[in-house]
Amino acid sequence: MTSKHFVNDPTVLVTTALKAVPYTNPSLELDNANKIIYRKSAPKQVAVVSGGGAGHEPSFVGLVGDGILRAAVSGTIFSSPSVKQIYNCVSKRVAPNSGVLLIVMNYTGDVLHFGLATEKAKAQALNVEMIVVGDDVGVGREKSGKVGRRGIAGTVLVHKITGALAATGASLDECAQLAKLVSSNLVSMGSSLAHVHVPGTGMGESEVGLKFEEIELGMGIHNEQGSTRMGIPELPTLIDMMLKQLLDKNDSDRNYLDPKENSQGWVLMINNLGGVSPLELGGVTAEVLKQLDRQWEINPKRVYSGTFMTSLNGNGFSMSLLRTVETGLGMTMIDLLDAPHETTGWNSAIRAETWDGKNAKESSPESDDEDILQPSELKMDINKFSKTLSAGLEKLIEAEAMITKYDSIVGDGDCGIGLRRGAEAVIDFISKGGVTDDTISTIIRLADVVEENMDGTSGALYSIFLNALVKALRDAREKEATFSTWTTAALTAMAGLGRYTPAQPGDRTLVDALHPWLVTLAETKDLKMAAQAAREGAESTKGMRPKLGRTVYVGDIGKVPDPGAIGIAVFAEGLAGL
């Protein structure tokens, strides 16, 4: 790992790098405020959109162009873009289109933020679908649990194939189904000699003890720990270990593909994580192909070796294998990989005939982000709503230190801070007269406040819940917001969370407190009894084996409760006046 960089301010680094993209591809435009790279003009076809944290270039902005992506949204380094950025991209930067397909890598923040943007777009009658890609076998089924496989470099193959299909005029459903098909026939794994240093951080803040003489198998693209640390083996031994994790059908924890089942041929991608020399990457590629042929009887129809998805200057590589299968579209996956494109990030320049022969404008004007809110007939008591909500929020602010302490042990330490920031913003909204007797308009504005002020997974979950609550309240078609109106809508909104998180009671998440709270509230109509149920649910997470979130990767959590569940319990107690 090196901590020496030409640009040490991470914010300056991301914004200036984005400015360079239209310079190298004049068909593109930069929305500087929202960190969106998009095509200046395009025919009315399905717009394939992707994105994620910066630091993975050329993914994702380098894949924008004719034949692959219509647009890409960038976050800060290793952090998901905000819902606002994604929504602005979908609603304002990809017209004209016959639908929008979001292709997202399987990381909690990305799935939640892109998912909420999808719901907001659908609420505005936009034709949008989202596909989540998980191709990494570095962490097996048992450890990854309900989180599932992480998304890594194989996602680029999903981008290329789906983008090429969209360019033919295919429907949104056809593009979405093909993206799912490619993803389900894809396996990837990475290996690295060091963890990367994020510009702007101190020495050691990004390092988690990988010694000079060690290598890590299965390391993620955000410095996440992998499956195995060991002394650095000879390259043939390393490749043998990686290919077994990708293809050995006897490894029930990792095997996702049978090498001989339904295959029309294979595609190999060797991806540079950023710091491997082309010379060394060539040696890796040759060894992989030799072993695929001799040990697995696989002779890929296409071989891509280069830099497709990095982890800053990571001194490592990943390999991806795609089993090509029948698409049912009159075009093969190979045809779509060979289809023409105009991007800087897909660096394969070899014509199909050759393979067969073998066997800026800197920025665009700011746009008005304000949506026009339609008034509703559902009315509520302003004073009662404001007083009750404020009591819960003030209790949450008081508990910030405790929640932060818990999250520092089992997470990344930002849960309490995020909850306090969101609570303070909502209290400010209330104090400035933001609450009106129009229930639906008020909750819509509250959802926007939460979305703007709460970072991380909790912020995304609360925002999704509030937007789902709006829909449930609107669907109720009532004129007075009674206790029963709120509880029924809240239960419906909680069910809506299931579209973006598989969390259930017993998974050690905020749902362990949210579910008993809302169910008890609906059954008893008693705030205090419901708050007690929420507290019991939160306390039950002590020592509970985590199945979702970053705690999955933490070794010993001891008797620390889930911070998000504690936040729900504290809020419920505040509402109840406890």
mmCIF file with all atom_site columns, C-alpha atoms in Angstrom, residues 149-318:
data_model
loop_
_atom_site.group_PDB
_atom_site.id
_atom_site.type_symbol
_atom_site.label_atom_id
_atom_site.label_alt_id
_atom_site.label_comp_id
_atom_site.label_asym_id
_atom_site.label_entity_id
_atom_site.label_seq_id
_atom_site.pdbx_PDB_ins_code
_atom_site.Cartn_x
_atom_site.Cartn_y
_atom_site.Cartn_z
_atom_site.occupancy
_atom_site.B_iso_or_equiv
_atom_site.pdbx_formal_charge
_atom_site.auth_seq_id
_atom_site.auth_comp_id
_atom_site.auth_asym_id
_atom_site.auth_atom_id
_atom_site.pdbx_PDB_model_num
ATOM 1   C CA . ARG A 1 149 ? -22.670 -12.421 -3.354  1.00 0.00 ? 149 ARG A CA 1
ATOM 2   C CA . ARG A 1 150 ? -20.953 -9.065  -3.706  1.00 0.00 ? 150 ARG A CA 1
ATOM 3   C CA . GLY A 1 151 ? -20.829 -7.372  -7.077  1.00 0.00 ? 151 GLY A CA 1
ATOM 4   C CA . ILE A 1 152 ? -17.346 -7.020  -8.597  1.00 0.00 ? 152 ILE A CA 1
ATOM 5   C CA . ALA A 1 153 ? -15.759 -6.802  -12.056 1.00 0.00 ? 153 ALA A CA 1
ATOM 6   C CA . GLY A 1 154 ? -18.003 -9.368  -13.745 1.00 0.00 ? 154 GLY A CA 1
ATOM 7   C CA . THR A 1 155 ? -20.697 -6.681  -13.603 1.00 0.00 ? 155 THR A CA 1
ATOM 8   C CA . VAL A 1 156 ? -18.951 -5.035  -16.561 1.00 0.00 ? 156 VAL A CA 1
ATOM 9   C CA . LEU A 1 157 ? -19.930 -8.014  -18.733 1.00 0.00 ? 157 LEU A CA 1
ATOM 10  C CA . VAL A 1 158 ? -23.559 -7.483  -17.697 1.00 0.00 ? 158 VAL A CA 1
ATOM 11  C CA . HIS A 1 159 ? -23.233 -3.814  -18.695 1.00 0.00 ? 159 HIS A CA 1
ATOM 12  C CA . LYS A 1 160 ? -21.756 -4.615  -22.118 1.00 0.00 ? 160 LYS A CA 1
ATOM 13  C CA . ILE A 1 161 ? -24.193 -7.339  -23.076 1.00 0.00 ? 161 ILE A CA 1
ATOM 14  C CA . THR A 1 162 ? -27.308 -5.539  -21.819 1.00 0.00 ? 162 THR A CA 1
ATOM 15  C CA . GLY A 1 163 ? -26.245 -2.209  -23.311 1.00 0.00 ? 163 GLY A CA 1
ATOM 16  C CA . ALA A 1 164 ? -25.699 -3.832  -26.703 1.00 0.00 ? 164 ALA A CA 1
ATOM 17  C CA . LEU A 1 165 ? -29.174 -5.374  -26.576 1.00 0.00 ? 165 LEU A CA 1
ATOM 18  C CA . ALA A 1 166 ? -30.728 -2.023  -25.660 1.00 0.00 ? 166 ALA A CA 1
ATOM 19  C CA . ALA A 1 167 ? -29.036 -0.480  -28.704 1.00 0.00 ? 167 ALA A CA 1
ATOM 20  C CA . THR A 1 168 ? -31.019 -2.865  -30.953 1.00 0.00 ? 168 THR A CA 1
ATOM 21  C CA . GLY A 1 169 ? -34.320 -1.361  -29.762 1.00 0.00 ? 169 GLY A CA 1
ATOM 22  C CA . ALA A 1 170 ? -35.220 -4.230  -27.424 1.00 0.00 ? 170 ALA A CA 1
ATOM 23  C CA . SER A 1 171 ? -37.880 -3.695  -24.760 1.00 0.00 ? 171 SER A CA 1
ATOM 24  C CA . LEU A 1 172 ? -37.207 -2.900  -21.105 1.00 0.00 ? 172 LEU A CA 1
ATOM 25  C CA . ASP A 1 173 ? -38.409 -6.359  -20.077 1.00 0.00 ? 173 ASP A CA 1
ATOM 26  C CA . GLU A 1 174 ? -36.117 -8.057  -22.596 1.00 0.00 ? 174 GLU A CA 1
ATOM 27  C CA . CYS A 1 175 ? -33.136 -6.044  -21.357 1.00 0.00 ? 175 CYS A CA 1
ATOM 28  C CA . ALA A 1 176 ? -33.931 -6.744  -17.709 1.00 0.00 ? 176 ALA A CA 1
ATOM 29  C CA . GLN A 1 177 ? -34.373 -10.471 -18.289 1.00 0.00 ? 177 GLN A CA 1
ATOM 30  C CA . LEU A 1 178 ? -31.096 -10.693 -20.198 1.00 0.00 ? 178 LEU A CA 1
ATOM 31  C CA . ALA A 1 179 ? -29.248 -8.819  -17.433 1.00 0.00 ? 179 ALA A CA 1
ATOM 32  C CA . LYS A 1 180 ? -30.603 -11.355 -14.925 1.00 0.00 ? 180 LYS A CA 1
ATOM 33  C CA . LEU A 1 181 ? -29.593 -14.243 -17.165 1.00 0.00 ? 181 LEU A CA 1
ATOM 34  C CA . VAL A 1 182 ? -26.033 -12.997 -17.581 1.00 0.00 ? 182 VAL A CA 1
ATOM 35  C CA . SER A 1 183 ? -25.684 -12.323 -13.860 1.00 0.00 ? 183 SER A CA 1
ATOM 36  C CA . SER A 1 184 ? -26.892 -15.814 -12.961 1.00 0.00 ? 184 SER A CA 1
ATOM 37  C CA . ASN A 1 185 ? -24.214 -17.384 -15.206 1.00 0.00 ? 185 ASN A CA 1
ATOM 38  C CA . LEU A 1 186 ? -21.325 -15.330 -13.866 1.00 0.00 ? 186 LEU A CA 1
ATOM 39  C CA . VAL A 1 187 ? -18.660 -16.008 -11.240 1.00 0.00 ? 187 VAL A CA 1
ATOM 40  C CA . SER A 1 188 ? -15.744 -13.815 -10.158 1.00 0.00 ? 188 SER A CA 1
ATOM 41  C CA . MET A 1 189 ? -13.000 -13.744 -7.562  1.00 0.00 ? 189 MET A CA 1
ATOM 42  C CA . GLY A 1 190 ? -10.248 -11.302 -6.641  1.00 0.00 ? 190 GLY A CA 1
ATOM 43  C CA . SER A 1 191 ? -6.798  -11.583 -5.090  1.00 0.00 ? 191 SER A CA 1
ATOM 44  C CA . SER A 1 192 ? -4.570  -8.793  -3.786  1.00 0.00 ? 192 SER A CA 1
ATOM 45  C CA . LEU A 1 193 ? -1.141  -8.228  -2.268  1.00 0.00 ? 193 LEU A CA 1
ATOM 46  C CA . ALA A 1 194 ? -2.187  -5.154  -0.278  1.00 0.00 ? 194 ALA A CA 1
ATOM 47  C CA . HIS A 1 195 ? -5.111  -3.039  0.838   1.00 0.00 ? 195 HIS A CA 1
ATOM 48  C CA . VAL A 1 196 ? -5.370  0.350   -0.831  1.00 0.00 ? 196 VAL A CA 1
ATOM 49  C CA . HIS A 1 197 ? -4.924  3.789   0.703   1.00 0.00 ? 197 HIS A CA 1
ATOM 50  C CA . VAL A 1 198 ? -7.799  6.200   0.171   1.00 0.00 ? 198 VAL A CA 1
ATOM 51  C CA . PRO A 1 199 ? -6.548  9.738   -0.604  1.00 0.00 ? 199 PRO A CA 1
ATOM 52  C CA . GLY A 1 200 ? -7.173  12.126  2.255   1.00 0.00 ? 200 GLY A CA 1
ATOM 53  C CA . THR A 1 201 ? -6.996  9.488   4.982   1.00 0.00 ? 201 THR A CA 1
ATOM 54  C CA . GLY A 1 202 ? -4.158  9.100   7.450   1.00 0.00 ? 202 GLY A CA 1
ATOM 55  C CA . MET A 1 203 ? -1.537  6.410   7.294   1.00 0.00 ? 203 MET A CA 1
ATOM 56  C CA . GLY A 1 204 ? -2.961  3.105   8.405   1.00 0.00 ? 204 GLY A CA 1
ATOM 57  C CA . GLU A 1 205 ? -6.644  4.116   8.350   1.00 0.00 ? 205 GLU A CA 1
ATOM 58  C CA . SER A 1 206 ? -7.256  1.955   5.278   1.00 0.00 ? 206 SER A CA 1
ATOM 59  C CA . GLU A 1 207 ? -4.890  -0.827  6.358   1.00 0.00 ? 207 GLU A CA 1
ATOM 60  C CA . VAL A 1 208 ? -6.194  -3.812  8.309   1.00 0.00 ? 208 VAL A CA 1
ATOM 61  C CA . GLY A 1 209 ? -3.044  -5.770  8.963   1.00 0.00 ? 209 GLY A CA 1
ATOM 62  C CA . LEU A 1 210 ? -2.151  -7.443  5.639   1.00 0.00 ? 210 LEU A CA 1
ATOM 63  C CA . LYS A 1 211 ? 1.552   -8.127  6.045   1.00 0.00 ? 211 LYS A CA 1
ATOM 64  C CA . PHE A 1 212 ? 4.159   -7.582  3.347   1.00 0.00 ? 212 PHE A CA 1
ATOM 65  C CA . GLU A 1 213 ? 4.625   -11.321 2.819   1.00 0.00 ? 213 GLU A CA 1
ATOM 66  C CA . GLU A 1 214 ? 0.877   -12.058 2.736   1.00 0.00 ? 214 GLU A CA 1
ATOM 67  C CA . ILE A 1 215 ? -1.737  -12.272 0.001   1.00 0.00 ? 215 ILE A CA 1
ATOM 68  C CA . GLU A 1 216 ? -5.511  -12.107 0.474   1.00 0.00 ? 216 GLU A CA 1
ATOM 69  C CA . LEU A 1 217 ? -7.917  -14.247 -1.529  1.00 0.00 ? 217 LEU A CA 1
ATOM 70  C CA . GLY A 1 218 ? -11.426 -12.971 -2.101  1.00 0.00 ? 218 GLY A CA 1
ATOM 71  C CA . MET A 1 219 ? -10.747 -9.373  -1.096  1.00 0.00 ? 219 MET A CA 1
ATOM 72  C CA . GLY A 1 220 ? -13.526 -6.976  -2.109  1.00 0.00 ? 220 GLY A CA 1
ATOM 73  C CA . ILE A 1 221 ? -13.171 -3.820  -4.175  1.00 0.00 ? 221 ILE A CA 1
ATOM 74  C CA . HIS A 1 222 ? -13.656 -1.534  -1.147  1.00 0.00 ? 222 HIS A CA 1
ATOM 75  C CA . ASN A 1 223 ? -10.865 -3.012  1.001   1.00 0.00 ? 223 ASN A CA 1
ATOM 76  C CA . GLU A 1 224 ? -13.262 -5.588  2.464   1.00 0.00 ? 224 GLU A CA 1
ATOM 77  C CA . GLN A 1 225 ? -11.548 -8.629  3.901   1.00 0.00 ? 225 GLN A CA 1
ATOM 78  C CA . GLY A 1 226 ? -11.719 -11.765 1.821   1.00 0.00 ? 226 GLY A CA 1
ATOM 79  C CA . SER A 1 227 ? -11.862 -15.463 2.657   1.00 0.00 ? 227 SER A CA 1
ATOM 80  C CA . THR A 1 228 ? -8.204  -16.385 3.189   1.00 0.00 ? 228 THR A CA 1
ATOM 81  C CA . ARG A 1 229 ? -4.898  -14.773 4.122   1.00 0.00 ? 229 ARG A CA 1
ATOM 82  C CA . MET A 1 230 ? -1.752  -16.734 3.442   1.00 0.00 ? 230 MET A CA 1
ATOM 83  C CA . GLY A 1 231 ? 1.875   -16.504 2.465   1.00 0.00 ? 231 GLY A CA 1
ATOM 84  C CA . ILE A 1 232 ? 2.309   -15.512 -1.175  1.00 0.00 ? 232 ILE A CA 1
ATOM 85  C CA . PRO A 1 233 ? 2.317   -18.720 -3.264  1.00 0.00 ? 233 PRO A CA 1
ATOM 86  C CA . GLU A 1 234 ? 3.786   -19.250 -6.722  1.00 0.00 ? 234 GLU A CA 1
ATOM 87  C CA . LEU A 1 235 ? 1.416   -17.983 -9.438  1.00 0.00 ? 235 LEU A CA 1
ATOM 88  C CA . PRO A 1 236 ? 0.347   -21.463 -10.687 1.00 0.00 ? 236 PRO A CA 1
ATOM 89  C CA . THR A 1 237 ? -0.657  -22.452 -7.146  1.00 0.00 ? 237 THR A CA 1
ATOM 90  C CA . LEU A 1 238 ? -2.611  -19.208 -6.670  1.00 0.00 ? 238 LEU A CA 1
ATOM 91  C CA . ILE A 1 239 ? -4.479  -19.613 -9.978  1.00 0.00 ? 239 ILE A CA 1
ATOM 92  C CA . ASP A 1 240 ? -5.282  -23.243 -9.146  1.00 0.00 ? 240 ASP A CA 1
ATOM 93  C CA . MET A 1 241 ? -6.830  -22.193 -5.829  1.00 0.00 ? 241 MET A CA 1
ATOM 94  C CA . MET A 1 242 ? -8.881  -19.412 -7.444  1.00 0.00 ? 242 MET A CA 1
ATOM 95  C CA . LEU A 1 243 ? -10.181 -21.563 -10.288 1.00 0.00 ? 243 LEU A CA 1
ATOM 96  C CA . LYS A 1 244 ? -11.283 -24.245 -7.833  1.00 0.00 ? 244 LYS A CA 1
ATOM 97  C CA . GLN A 1 245 ? -13.293 -21.660 -5.921  1.00 0.00 ? 245 GLN A CA 1
ATOM 98  C CA . LEU A 1 246 ? -14.864 -20.519 -9.183  1.00 0.00 ? 246 LEU A CA 1
ATOM 99  C CA . LEU A 1 247 ? -15.615 -23.901 -10.750 1.00 0.00 ? 247 LEU A CA 1
ATOM 100 C CA . ASP A 1 248 ? -15.284 -26.855 -8.361  1.00 0.00 ? 248 ASP A CA 1
ATOM 101 C CA . LYS A 1 249 ? -18.768 -28.363 -8.196  1.00 0.00 ? 249 LYS A CA 1
ATOM 102 C CA . ASN A 1 250 ? -17.785 -30.252 -5.039  1.00 0.00 ? 250 ASN A CA 1
ATOM 103 C CA . ASP A 1 251 ? -17.417 -26.948 -3.141  1.00 0.00 ? 251 ASP A CA 1
ATOM 104 C CA . SER A 1 252 ? -21.032 -26.556 -2.025  1.00 0.00 ? 252 SER A CA 1
ATOM 105 C CA . ASP A 1 253 ? -20.263 -23.268 -0.269  1.00 0.00 ? 253 ASP A CA 1
ATOM 106 C CA . ARG A 1 254 ? -19.038 -21.503 -3.417  1.00 0.00 ? 254 ARG A CA 1
ATOM 107 C CA . ASN A 1 255 ? -19.978 -23.405 -6.554  1.00 0.00 ? 255 ASN A CA 1
ATOM 108 C CA . TYR A 1 256 ? -22.614 -21.594 -8.608  1.00 0.00 ? 256 TYR A CA 1
ATOM 109 C CA . LEU A 1 257 ? -21.917 -23.014 -12.095 1.00 0.00 ? 257 LEU A CA 1
ATOM 110 C CA . ASP A 1 258 ? -21.471 -26.483 -13.576 1.00 0.00 ? 258 ASP A CA 1
ATOM 111 C CA . PRO A 1 259 ? -18.746 -26.160 -16.255 1.00 0.00 ? 259 PRO A CA 1
ATOM 112 C CA . LYS A 1 260 ? -20.516 -28.607 -18.565 1.00 0.00 ? 260 LYS A CA 1
ATOM 113 C CA . GLU A 1 261 ? -24.166 -27.621 -18.019 1.00 0.00 ? 261 GLU A CA 1
ATOM 114 C CA . ASN A 1 262 ? -26.077 -25.816 -20.822 1.00 0.00 ? 262 ASN A CA 1
ATOM 115 C CA . SER A 1 263 ? -22.969 -23.953 -21.946 1.00 0.00 ? 263 SER A CA 1
ATOM 116 C CA . GLN A 1 264 ? -22.592 -22.441 -25.406 1.00 0.00 ? 264 GLN A CA 1
ATOM 117 C CA . GLY A 1 265 ? -19.035 -21.490 -24.548 1.00 0.00 ? 265 GLY A CA 1
ATOM 118 C CA . TRP A 1 266 ? -17.153 -19.397 -22.009 1.00 0.00 ? 266 TRP A CA 1
ATOM 119 C CA . VAL A 1 267 ? -15.885 -15.852 -21.659 1.00 0.00 ? 267 VAL A CA 1
ATOM 120 C CA . LEU A 1 268 ? -12.883 -14.988 -19.480 1.00 0.00 ? 268 LEU A CA 1
ATOM 121 C CA . MET A 1 269 ? -12.148 -11.542 -18.063 1.00 0.00 ? 269 MET A CA 1
ATOM 122 C CA . ILE A 1 270 ? -8.894  -10.837 -16.209 1.00 0.00 ? 270 ILE A CA 1
ATOM 123 C CA . ASN A 1 271 ? -9.297  -7.484  -14.487 1.00 0.00 ? 271 ASN A CA 1
ATOM 124 C CA . ASN A 1 272 ? -6.539  -5.253  -13.106 1.00 0.00 ? 272 ASN A CA 1
ATOM 125 C CA . LEU A 1 273 ? -7.520  -3.801  -9.724  1.00 0.00 ? 273 LEU A CA 1
ATOM 126 C CA . GLY A 1 274 ? -5.415  -0.742  -10.554 1.00 0.00 ? 274 GLY A CA 1
ATOM 127 C CA . GLY A 1 275 ? -1.810  -1.350  -9.526  1.00 0.00 ? 275 GLY A CA 1
ATOM 128 C CA . VAL A 1 276 ? -0.667  -4.415  -11.465 1.00 0.00 ? 276 VAL A CA 1
ATOM 129 C CA . SER A 1 277 ? 1.651   -3.756  -14.414 1.00 0.00 ? 277 SER A CA 1
ATOM 130 C CA . PRO A 1 278 ? 0.387   -4.857  -17.854 1.00 0.00 ? 278 PRO A CA 1
ATOM 131 C CA . LEU A 1 279 ? 3.412   -7.159  -18.037 1.00 0.00 ? 279 LEU A CA 1
ATOM 132 C CA . GLU A 1 280 ? 2.441   -8.961  -14.846 1.00 0.00 ? 280 GLU A CA 1
ATOM 133 C CA . LEU A 1 281 ? -1.233  -9.051  -15.825 1.00 0.00 ? 281 LEU A CA 1
ATOM 134 C CA . GLY A 1 282 ? -0.206  -10.776 -19.052 1.00 0.00 ? 282 GLY A CA 1
ATOM 135 C CA . GLY A 1 283 ? 1.557   -13.464 -17.045 1.00 0.00 ? 283 GLY A CA 1
ATOM 136 C CA . VAL A 1 284 ? -1.573  -13.971 -14.951 1.00 0.00 ? 284 VAL A CA 1
ATOM 137 C CA . THR A 1 285 ? -3.764  -14.219 -18.066 1.00 0.00 ? 285 THR A CA 1
ATOM 138 C CA . ALA A 1 286 ? -1.546  -16.836 -19.682 1.00 0.00 ? 286 ALA A CA 1
ATOM 139 C CA . GLU A 1 287 ? -1.480  -19.002 -16.550 1.00 0.00 ? 287 GLU A CA 1
ATOM 140 C CA . VAL A 1 288 ? -5.274  -18.828 -16.173 1.00 0.00 ? 288 VAL A CA 1
ATOM 141 C CA . LEU A 1 289 ? -5.829  -19.897 -19.776 1.00 0.00 ? 289 LEU A CA 1
ATOM 142 C CA . LYS A 1 290 ? -3.321  -22.750 -19.479 1.00 0.00 ? 290 LYS A CA 1
ATOM 143 C CA . GLN A 1 291 ? -5.049  -24.164 -16.408 1.00 0.00 ? 291 GLN A CA 1
ATOM 144 C CA . LEU A 1 292 ? -8.556  -23.676 -17.818 1.00 0.00 ? 292 LEU A CA 1
ATOM 145 C CA . ASP A 1 293 ? -7.549  -25.777 -20.821 1.00 0.00 ? 293 ASP A CA 1
ATOM 146 C CA . ARG A 1 294 ? -5.612  -28.507 -19.032 1.00 0.00 ? 294 ARG A CA 1
ATOM 147 C CA . GLN A 1 295 ? -7.630  -28.936 -15.860 1.00 0.00 ? 295 GLN A CA 1
ATOM 148 C CA . TRP A 1 296 ? -11.151 -27.783 -16.753 1.00 0.00 ? 296 TRP A CA 1
ATOM 149 C CA . GLU A 1 297 ? -11.352 -28.374 -20.531 1.00 0.00 ? 297 GLU A CA 1
ATOM 150 C CA . ILE A 1 298 ? -12.468 -24.792 -21.017 1.00 0.00 ? 298 ILE A CA 1
ATOM 151 C CA . ASN A 1 299 ? -11.251 -22.842 -24.040 1.00 0.00 ? 299 ASN A CA 1
ATOM 152 C CA . PRO A 1 300 ? -12.917 -19.416 -23.791 1.00 0.00 ? 300 PRO A CA 1
ATOM 153 C CA . LYS A 1 301 ? -14.456 -17.967 -26.930 1.00 0.00 ? 301 LYS A CA 1
ATOM 154 C CA . ARG A 1 302 ? -13.513 -14.484 -25.784 1.00 0.00 ? 302 ARG A CA 1
ATOM 155 C CA . VAL A 1 303 ? -10.663 -13.361 -23.517 1.00 0.00 ? 303 VAL A CA 1
ATOM 156 C CA . TYR A 1 304 ? -10.563 -9.844  -22.087 1.00 0.00 ? 304 TYR A CA 1
ATOM 157 C CA . SER A 1 305 ? -7.502  -8.788  -20.114 1.00 0.00 ? 305 SER A CA 1
ATOM 158 C CA . GLY A 1 306 ? -7.088  -5.233  -18.886 1.00 0.00 ? 306 GLY A CA 1
ATOM 159 C CA . THR A 1 307 ? -8.423  -2.595  -16.529 1.00 0.00 ? 307 THR A CA 1
ATOM 160 C CA . PHE A 1 308 ? -12.204 -2.671  -16.292 1.00 0.00 ? 308 PHE A CA 1
ATOM 161 C CA . MET A 1 309 ? -13.051 -2.145  -12.601 1.00 0.00 ? 309 MET A CA 1
ATOM 162 C CA . THR A 1 310 ? -10.397 -0.980  -10.165 1.00 0.00 ? 310 THR A CA 1
ATOM 163 C CA . SER A 1 311 ? -10.004 -0.504  -6.447  1.00 0.00 ? 311 SER A CA 1
ATOM 164 C CA . LEU A 1 312 ? -8.030  2.742   -6.751  1.00 0.00 ? 312 LEU A CA 1
ATOM 165 C CA . ASN A 1 313 ? -4.412  1.572   -7.172  1.00 0.00 ? 313 ASN A CA 1
ATOM 166 C CA . GLY A 1 314 ? -5.012  -1.914  -5.822  1.00 0.00 ? 314 GLY A CA 1
ATOM 167 C CA . ASN A 1 315 ? -2.111  -4.300  -6.281  1.00 0.00 ? 315 ASN A CA 1
ATOM 168 C CA . GLY A 1 316 ? -4.260  -7.212  -7.318  1.00 0.00 ? 316 GLY A CA 1
ATOM 169 C CA . PHE A 1 317 ? -6.465  -8.723  -9.985  1.00 0.00 ? 317 PHE A CA 1
ATOM 170 C CA . SER A 1 318 ? -9.776  -10.496 -10.361 1.00 0.00 ? 318 SER A CA 1
#
